[in-house]
Amino acid sequence: MPVNVETQGRTYGPFEAYEVTRIKIREFADAVDARSGAHFYPDVARAEGYKDVVAPSTFAALIAQQAEFHVVTDPEVGVDFSKVVHADERFTHHRPLVAGDVVTTTITIENITQRAGISMVTTRAEIVDEDGAPVTTVLSTLAVREGEA
Amino acid sequence: MSDETLPTFAALNVGDEVSRRDVTLTRDNLVRYAGASGDFNAIHYNDAFAESVGLPGVIAHGMLTMGIGASVVEEWAGAGNVADYQARFTRPIPVPALGAAEVSVVAVVGALDHDLRQARIDVTVTFEGAKVLGKAQALVDCA
């Protein structure tokens, strides 16, 4: 079954708040070979003018991904996750994400295009802080192959 | 962004290489990224599953490659100074069960916006002589 283009424009969330922690930033920074002391040491981060340790640029993917899960598991959208390839990703940071932030995410199916048996599904996740101020916008496109018999 | 660490705009020229790194990717790195990111798609750790969906074997997460690219940019730009970062995932990086995939990352000034005092940094990630990311670009605020 192909992806249902009628679901373009559908919005999900906001979901349970995500609390950004020092230990998760450190773990993620290690995993992506990020080396700035501001990811690891609060005193270095403060010396650079931040409230606390700073998340690497792509850290927001793990927050957005939790919201994307709701899209790909919505039976009305019809994504077969075994036929999905990640096509592209974009982060627009309105401000850096730092430890101590408590953020919530709302996700919208921005666009669905279909050609040659592939559906391109683009989602836009808006991550905001406790005051509702924007932190990061994450655009992500999945390429979904349509079921071959 | 941090006013303490912003790169100096006036010192930049289009074409300047600002940062580079050679990275050795092993299965350990993939498992570590899976845990750190919460992306447990089995194509990133299980060969039999990866082959069953038409891949040559286990491949690196595109987001791991993109994340390493960001780390190379941030090493020069300063933590928290990347305002925008995008990439397309154009080629997979197969990572063997034993041994490693050798990847190189180069970050070059692609364009300069004098009004915004912002540099576009073009990130090239190469594996076995071919680029694995398309249009990998970071926008970095400068002082």
Short mmCIF file of C-alpha atoms in Angstrom, two decimals:
data_model
loop_
_atom_site.label_atom_id
_atom_site.label_comp_id
_atom_site.label_asym_id
_atom_site.label_seq_id
_atom_site.Cartn_x
_atom_site.Cartn_y
_atom_site.Cartn_z
CA MET A 1 0.00 0.00 0.00
CA PRO A 2 1.40 3.38 -0.94
CA VAL A 3 1.71 6.21 1.54
CA ASN A 4 -1.55 8.14 1.85
CA VAL A 5 -1.02 11.62 0.37
CA GLU A 6 -4.27 12.75 2.01
CA THR A 7 -2.42 12.87 5.33
CA GLN A 8 -0.20 15.75 4.15
CA GLY A 9 -0.69 18.64 6.57
CA ARG A 10 -1.55 16.42 9.53
CA THR A 11 -0.05 17.59 12.84
CA TYR A 12 0.81 15.50 15.91
CA GLY A 13 1.61 16.55 19.45
CA PRO A 14 2.84 18.28 21.47
CA PHE A 15 4.12 15.15 23.18
CA GLU A 16 5.52 14.50 26.64
CA ALA A 17 8.26 17.02 27.46
CA TYR A 18 11.89 16.02 26.87
CA GLU A 19 14.43 17.05 29.49
CA VAL A 20 17.92 17.67 28.10
CA THR A 21 20.55 16.30 30.50
CA ARG A 22 24.34 16.66 30.81
CA ILE A 23 24.87 12.92 30.65
CA LYS A 24 22.85 12.51 27.42
CA ILE A 25 24.69 15.40 25.78
CA ARG A 26 28.02 13.82 26.78
CA GLU A 27 26.94 10.41 25.50
CA PHE A 28 25.76 11.89 22.19
CA ALA A 29 28.87 14.06 21.81
CA ASP A 30 31.08 10.99 22.32
CA ALA A 31 29.05 9.06 19.73
CA VAL A 32 29.49 11.73 17.00
CA ASP A 33 33.14 12.44 17.89
CA ALA A 34 32.36 15.99 19.06
CA ARG A 35 35.36 17.35 20.93
CA SER A 36 34.49 20.83 22.20
CA GLY A 37 34.79 21.07 25.97
CA ALA A 38 31.49 22.96 26.02
CA HIS A 39 29.68 19.65 25.35
CA PHE A 40 31.34 17.98 28.34
CA TYR A 41 32.21 20.49 31.06
CA PRO A 42 29.74 23.00 32.57
CA ASP A 43 32.55 25.41 33.50
CA VAL A 44 33.82 25.51 29.91
CA ALA A 45 30.25 26.03 28.65
CA ARG A 46 29.70 28.88 31.13
CA ALA A 47 32.97 30.53 30.12
CA GLU A 48 31.61 30.54 26.56
CA GLY A 49 28.44 32.26 27.75
CA TYR A 50 26.06 29.29 28.00
CA LYS A 51 23.88 28.33 30.96
CA ASP A 52 25.15 24.74 30.86
CA VAL A 53 26.73 22.19 28.51
CA VAL A 54 25.72 22.66 24.87
CA ALA A 55 24.19 19.93 22.70
CA PRO A 56 25.97 19.07 19.42
CA SER A 57 24.27 20.43 16.27
CA THR A 58 22.46 17.19 15.42
CA PHE A 59 21.39 16.27 18.97
CA ALA A 60 17.86 17.53 18.22
CA ALA A 61 17.46 14.51 15.90
CA LEU A 62 16.87 12.29 18.88
CA ILE A 63 14.10 14.57 20.14
CA ALA A 64 12.52 14.95 16.69
CA GLN A 65 12.76 11.22 16.09
CA GLN A 66 10.44 10.51 19.00
CA ALA A 67 7.84 12.72 17.31
CA GLU A 68 8.54 11.19 13.87
CA PHE A 69 7.70 7.82 15.39
CA HIS A 70 4.08 8.96 15.75
CA VAL A 71 3.95 9.77 12.04
CA VAL A 72 5.47 6.54 10.76
CA THR A 73 3.29 4.42 13.04
CA ASP A 74 0.03 6.20 12.14
CA PRO A 75 -1.84 3.49 10.19
CA GLU A 76 -3.62 6.14 8.12
CA VAL A 77 -0.28 7.45 6.82
CA GLY A 78 0.71 3.93 5.83
CA VAL A 79 4.51 3.92 6.12
CA ASP A 80 6.01 0.42 5.96
CA PHE A 81 9.04 0.98 8.14
CA SER A 82 10.93 -1.98 6.63
CA LYS A 83 10.93 -0.06 3.32
CA VAL A 84 12.16 3.26 4.63
CA VAL A 85 15.44 5.02 3.86
CA HIS A 86 16.38 8.36 5.39
CA ALA A 87 16.76 10.81 2.48
CA ASP A 88 17.65 14.14 4.06
CA GLU A 89 17.68 16.14 7.29
CA ARG A 90 17.94 19.81 8.19
CA PHE A 91 18.30 21.56 11.53
CA THR A 92 17.55 25.23 12.00
CA HIS A 93 18.64 26.33 15.45
CA HIS A 94 16.83 29.37 16.82
CA ARG A 95 19.12 29.07 19.84
CA PRO A 96 21.48 26.35 21.09
CA LEU A 97 19.98 23.50 23.09
CA VAL A 98 21.61 23.22 26.54
CA ALA A 99 21.39 20.88 29.52
CA GLY A 100 18.44 21.81 31.72
CA ASP A 101 16.19 22.68 28.80
CA VAL A 102 12.76 21.08 28.97
CA VAL A 103 11.33 21.05 25.48
CA THR A 104 8.22 19.83 23.71
CA THR A 105 7.77 18.90 20.08
CA THR A 106 4.98 19.27 17.56
CA ILE A 107 5.35 17.54 14.22
CA THR A 108 3.63 18.18 10.89
CA ILE A 109 3.61 16.15 7.69
CA GLU A 110 4.94 18.97 5.53
CA ASN A 111 4.92 17.27 2.17
CA ILE A 112 4.33 13.92 0.47
CA THR A 113 5.39 13.42 -3.13
CA GLN A 114 5.24 10.20 -5.10
CA ARG A 115 7.09 9.15 -8.20
CA ALA A 116 8.56 5.97 -9.62
CA GLY A 117 7.24 3.82 -6.79
CA ILE A 118 8.79 5.93 -4.07
CA SER A 119 7.01 8.22 -1.63
CA MET A 120 9.04 11.09 -0.20
CA VAL A 121 7.58 12.04 3.18
CA THR A 122 8.87 15.28 4.71
CA THR A 123 8.11 16.10 8.32
CA ARG A 124 8.73 19.36 10.18
CA ALA A 125 9.31 19.08 13.92
CA GLU A 126 9.09 22.29 15.92
CA ILE A 127 10.91 22.04 19.24
CA VAL A 128 10.02 24.75 21.76
CA ASP A 129 11.09 25.51 25.32
CA GLU A 130 8.96 25.81 28.46
CA ASP A 131 8.05 29.39 27.52
CA GLY A 132 6.95 28.26 24.07
CA ALA A 133 9.93 29.99 22.46
CA PRO A 134 11.34 28.19 19.40
CA VAL A 135 14.57 26.22 19.93
CA THR A 136 15.07 24.09 16.84
CA THR A 137 13.17 23.23 13.66
CA VAL A 138 13.96 19.80 12.22
CA LEU A 139 13.02 18.92 8.63
CA SER A 140 13.38 15.26 7.80
CA THR A 141 12.56 13.35 4.64
CA LEU A 142 11.99 9.62 4.46
CA ALA A 143 11.99 7.75 1.15
CA VAL A 144 9.44 4.93 1.33
CA ARG A 145 9.52 2.23 -1.34
CA GLU A 146 6.11 0.95 -2.25
CA GLY A 147 5.35 -2.68 -1.55
CA GLU A 148 6.61 -5.05 -4.20
CA ALA A 149 4.58 -8.27 -4.23
CA MET B 1 25.65 31.14 19.77
CA SER B 2 28.56 32.20 21.92
CA ASP B 3 30.01 35.68 21.52
CA GLU B 4 33.19 34.30 23.13
CA THR B 5 33.96 31.76 20.42
CA LEU B 6 32.45 33.08 17.16
CA PRO B 7 34.83 32.83 14.19
CA THR B 8 36.10 36.13 12.78
CA PHE B 9 34.20 36.93 9.59
CA ALA B 10 36.86 39.22 8.11
CA ALA B 11 39.45 36.43 8.23
CA LEU B 12 37.44 34.12 5.97
CA ASN B 13 37.68 33.65 2.22
CA VAL B 14 35.55 31.45 -0.01
CA GLY B 15 37.47 28.25 -0.62
CA ASP B 16 39.32 28.26 2.72
CA GLU B 17 39.54 24.87 4.36
CA VAL B 18 38.58 25.48 8.00
CA SER B 19 38.65 21.96 9.41
CA ARG B 20 39.28 18.34 8.47
CA ARG B 21 39.34 14.97 10.18
CA ASP B 22 39.86 11.33 9.23
CA VAL B 23 37.46 9.05 11.06
CA THR B 24 37.59 5.27 11.50
CA LEU B 25 34.09 3.78 11.78
CA THR B 26 33.62 0.37 13.37
CA ARG B 27 30.57 -1.58 14.49
CA ASP B 28 31.32 -0.31 17.99
CA ASN B 29 30.74 3.25 16.76
CA LEU B 30 27.40 2.25 15.22
CA VAL B 31 26.21 0.54 18.39
CA ARG B 32 27.31 3.54 20.43
CA TYR B 33 25.42 5.92 18.12
CA ALA B 34 22.33 3.69 18.22
CA GLY B 35 22.30 3.90 22.00
CA ALA B 36 23.04 7.62 22.13
CA SER B 37 20.44 8.56 19.51
CA GLY B 38 17.75 5.96 20.16
CA ASP B 39 17.85 4.86 16.50
CA PHE B 40 17.75 1.07 16.80
CA ASN B 41 16.95 0.23 13.19
CA ALA B 42 18.47 -3.26 12.76
CA ILE B 43 20.14 -2.31 9.44
CA HIS B 44 22.75 -0.61 11.61
CA TYR B 45 23.80 -3.70 13.59
CA ASN B 46 22.37 -6.92 12.08
CA ASP B 47 23.88 -8.17 8.78
CA ALA B 48 21.20 -10.79 8.12
CA PHE B 49 18.47 -8.20 8.53
CA ALA B 50 20.32 -5.60 6.42
CA GLU B 51 20.74 -8.13 3.59
CA SER B 52 17.06 -9.11 3.83
CA VAL B 53 16.11 -5.53 2.90
CA GLY B 54 18.54 -5.39 -0.01
CA LEU B 55 21.58 -3.76 1.57
CA PRO B 56 25.12 -5.11 1.16
CA GLY B 57 25.30 -5.53 4.94
CA VAL B 58 25.23 -3.30 8.00
CA ILE B 59 25.50 0.40 7.12
CA ALA B 60 26.29 3.43 9.24
CA HIS B 61 23.40 5.66 10.32
CA GLY B 62 23.20 8.61 7.93
CA MET B 63 22.69 10.73 11.01
CA LEU B 64 25.96 9.42 12.47
CA THR B 65 27.84 10.55 9.36
CA MET B 66 26.01 13.87 9.40
CA GLY B 67 26.71 14.25 13.12
CA ILE B 68 30.43 13.62 12.66
CA GLY B 69 30.38 16.26 9.91
CA ALA B 70 28.86 18.70 12.39
CA SER B 71 31.54 17.85 14.95
CA VAL B 72 34.27 18.69 12.46
CA VAL B 73 32.59 22.04 11.69
CA GLU B 74 32.00 22.80 15.38
CA GLU B 75 35.62 22.07 16.26
CA TRP B 76 36.39 25.18 14.21
CA ALA B 77 33.17 27.18 14.67
CA GLY B 78 32.77 26.66 18.41
CA ALA B 79 30.03 24.72 20.17
CA GLY B 80 26.56 26.13 19.62
CA ASN B 81 27.59 28.40 16.74
CA VAL B 82 26.05 26.40 13.89
CA ALA B 83 22.76 28.13 13.10
CA ASP B 84 21.61 25.75 10.39
CA TYR B 85 22.85 22.41 9.10
CA GLN B 86 21.50 20.20 6.36
CA ALA B 87 22.49 17.14 4.36
CA ARG B 88 21.13 14.57 1.93
CA PHE B 89 22.04 10.93 2.40
CA THR B 90 23.21 9.89 -1.05
CA ARG B 91 25.40 6.81 -0.48
CA PRO B 92 25.49 4.30 2.37
CA ILE B 93 28.70 3.50 4.25
CA PRO B 94 28.90 -0.28 4.78
CA VAL B 95 30.72 -1.07 8.03
CA PRO B 96 32.18 -4.58 8.29
CA ALA B 97 31.70 -6.81 11.33
CA LEU B 98 35.48 -6.91 11.73
CA GLY B 99 37.72 -4.14 10.51
CA ALA B 100 36.53 -0.62 9.79
CA ALA B 101 35.34 1.93 7.25
CA GLU B 102 37.77 4.82 6.78
CA VAL B 103 35.98 8.10 6.20
CA SER B 104 37.38 11.59 5.62
CA VAL B 105 35.62 14.85 6.44
CA VAL B 106 36.63 18.23 4.98
CA ALA B 107 34.96 21.55 5.79
CA VAL B 108 35.44 24.45 3.37
CA VAL B 109 34.02 27.99 3.23
CA GLY B 110 31.42 27.74 0.44
CA ALA B 111 29.94 31.25 0.60
CA LEU B 112 30.00 34.39 2.75
CA ASP B 113 26.93 36.49 3.54
CA HIS B 114 28.27 39.95 4.37
CA ASP B 115 24.89 41.31 5.53
CA LEU B 116 24.28 38.50 8.03
CA ARG B 117 28.00 38.01 8.82
CA GLN B 118 27.40 34.36 8.27
CA ALA B 119 29.59 31.73 6.59
CA ARG B 120 28.25 28.77 4.64
CA ILE B 121 30.53 25.84 5.35
CA ASP B 122 30.39 23.02 2.81
CA VAL B 123 31.08 19.63 4.33
CA THR B 124 32.45 16.84 2.16
CA VAL B 125 32.42 13.34 3.61
CA THR B 126 34.26 10.80 1.47
CA PHE B 127 34.28 7.00 1.66
CA GLU B 128 36.20 4.87 -0.87
CA GLY B 129 36.70 7.89 -3.10
CA ALA B 130 33.00 8.85 -3.32
CA LYS B 131 30.96 11.49 -1.52
CA VAL B 132 28.35 10.03 0.85
CA LEU B 133 26.46 13.24 1.69
CA GLY B 134 24.85 15.65 -0.77
CA LYS B 135 24.48 19.39 -0.14
CA ALA B 136 25.95 19.08 3.34
CA GLN B 137 26.01 22.72 4.42
CA ALA B 138 26.34 24.44 7.77
CA LEU B 139 25.57 28.12 8.34
CA VAL B 140 27.88 29.59 10.96
CA ASP B 141 27.41 32.97 12.61
CA CYS B 142 30.59 35.03 12.77
CA ALA B 143 31.85 38.03 14.70
#
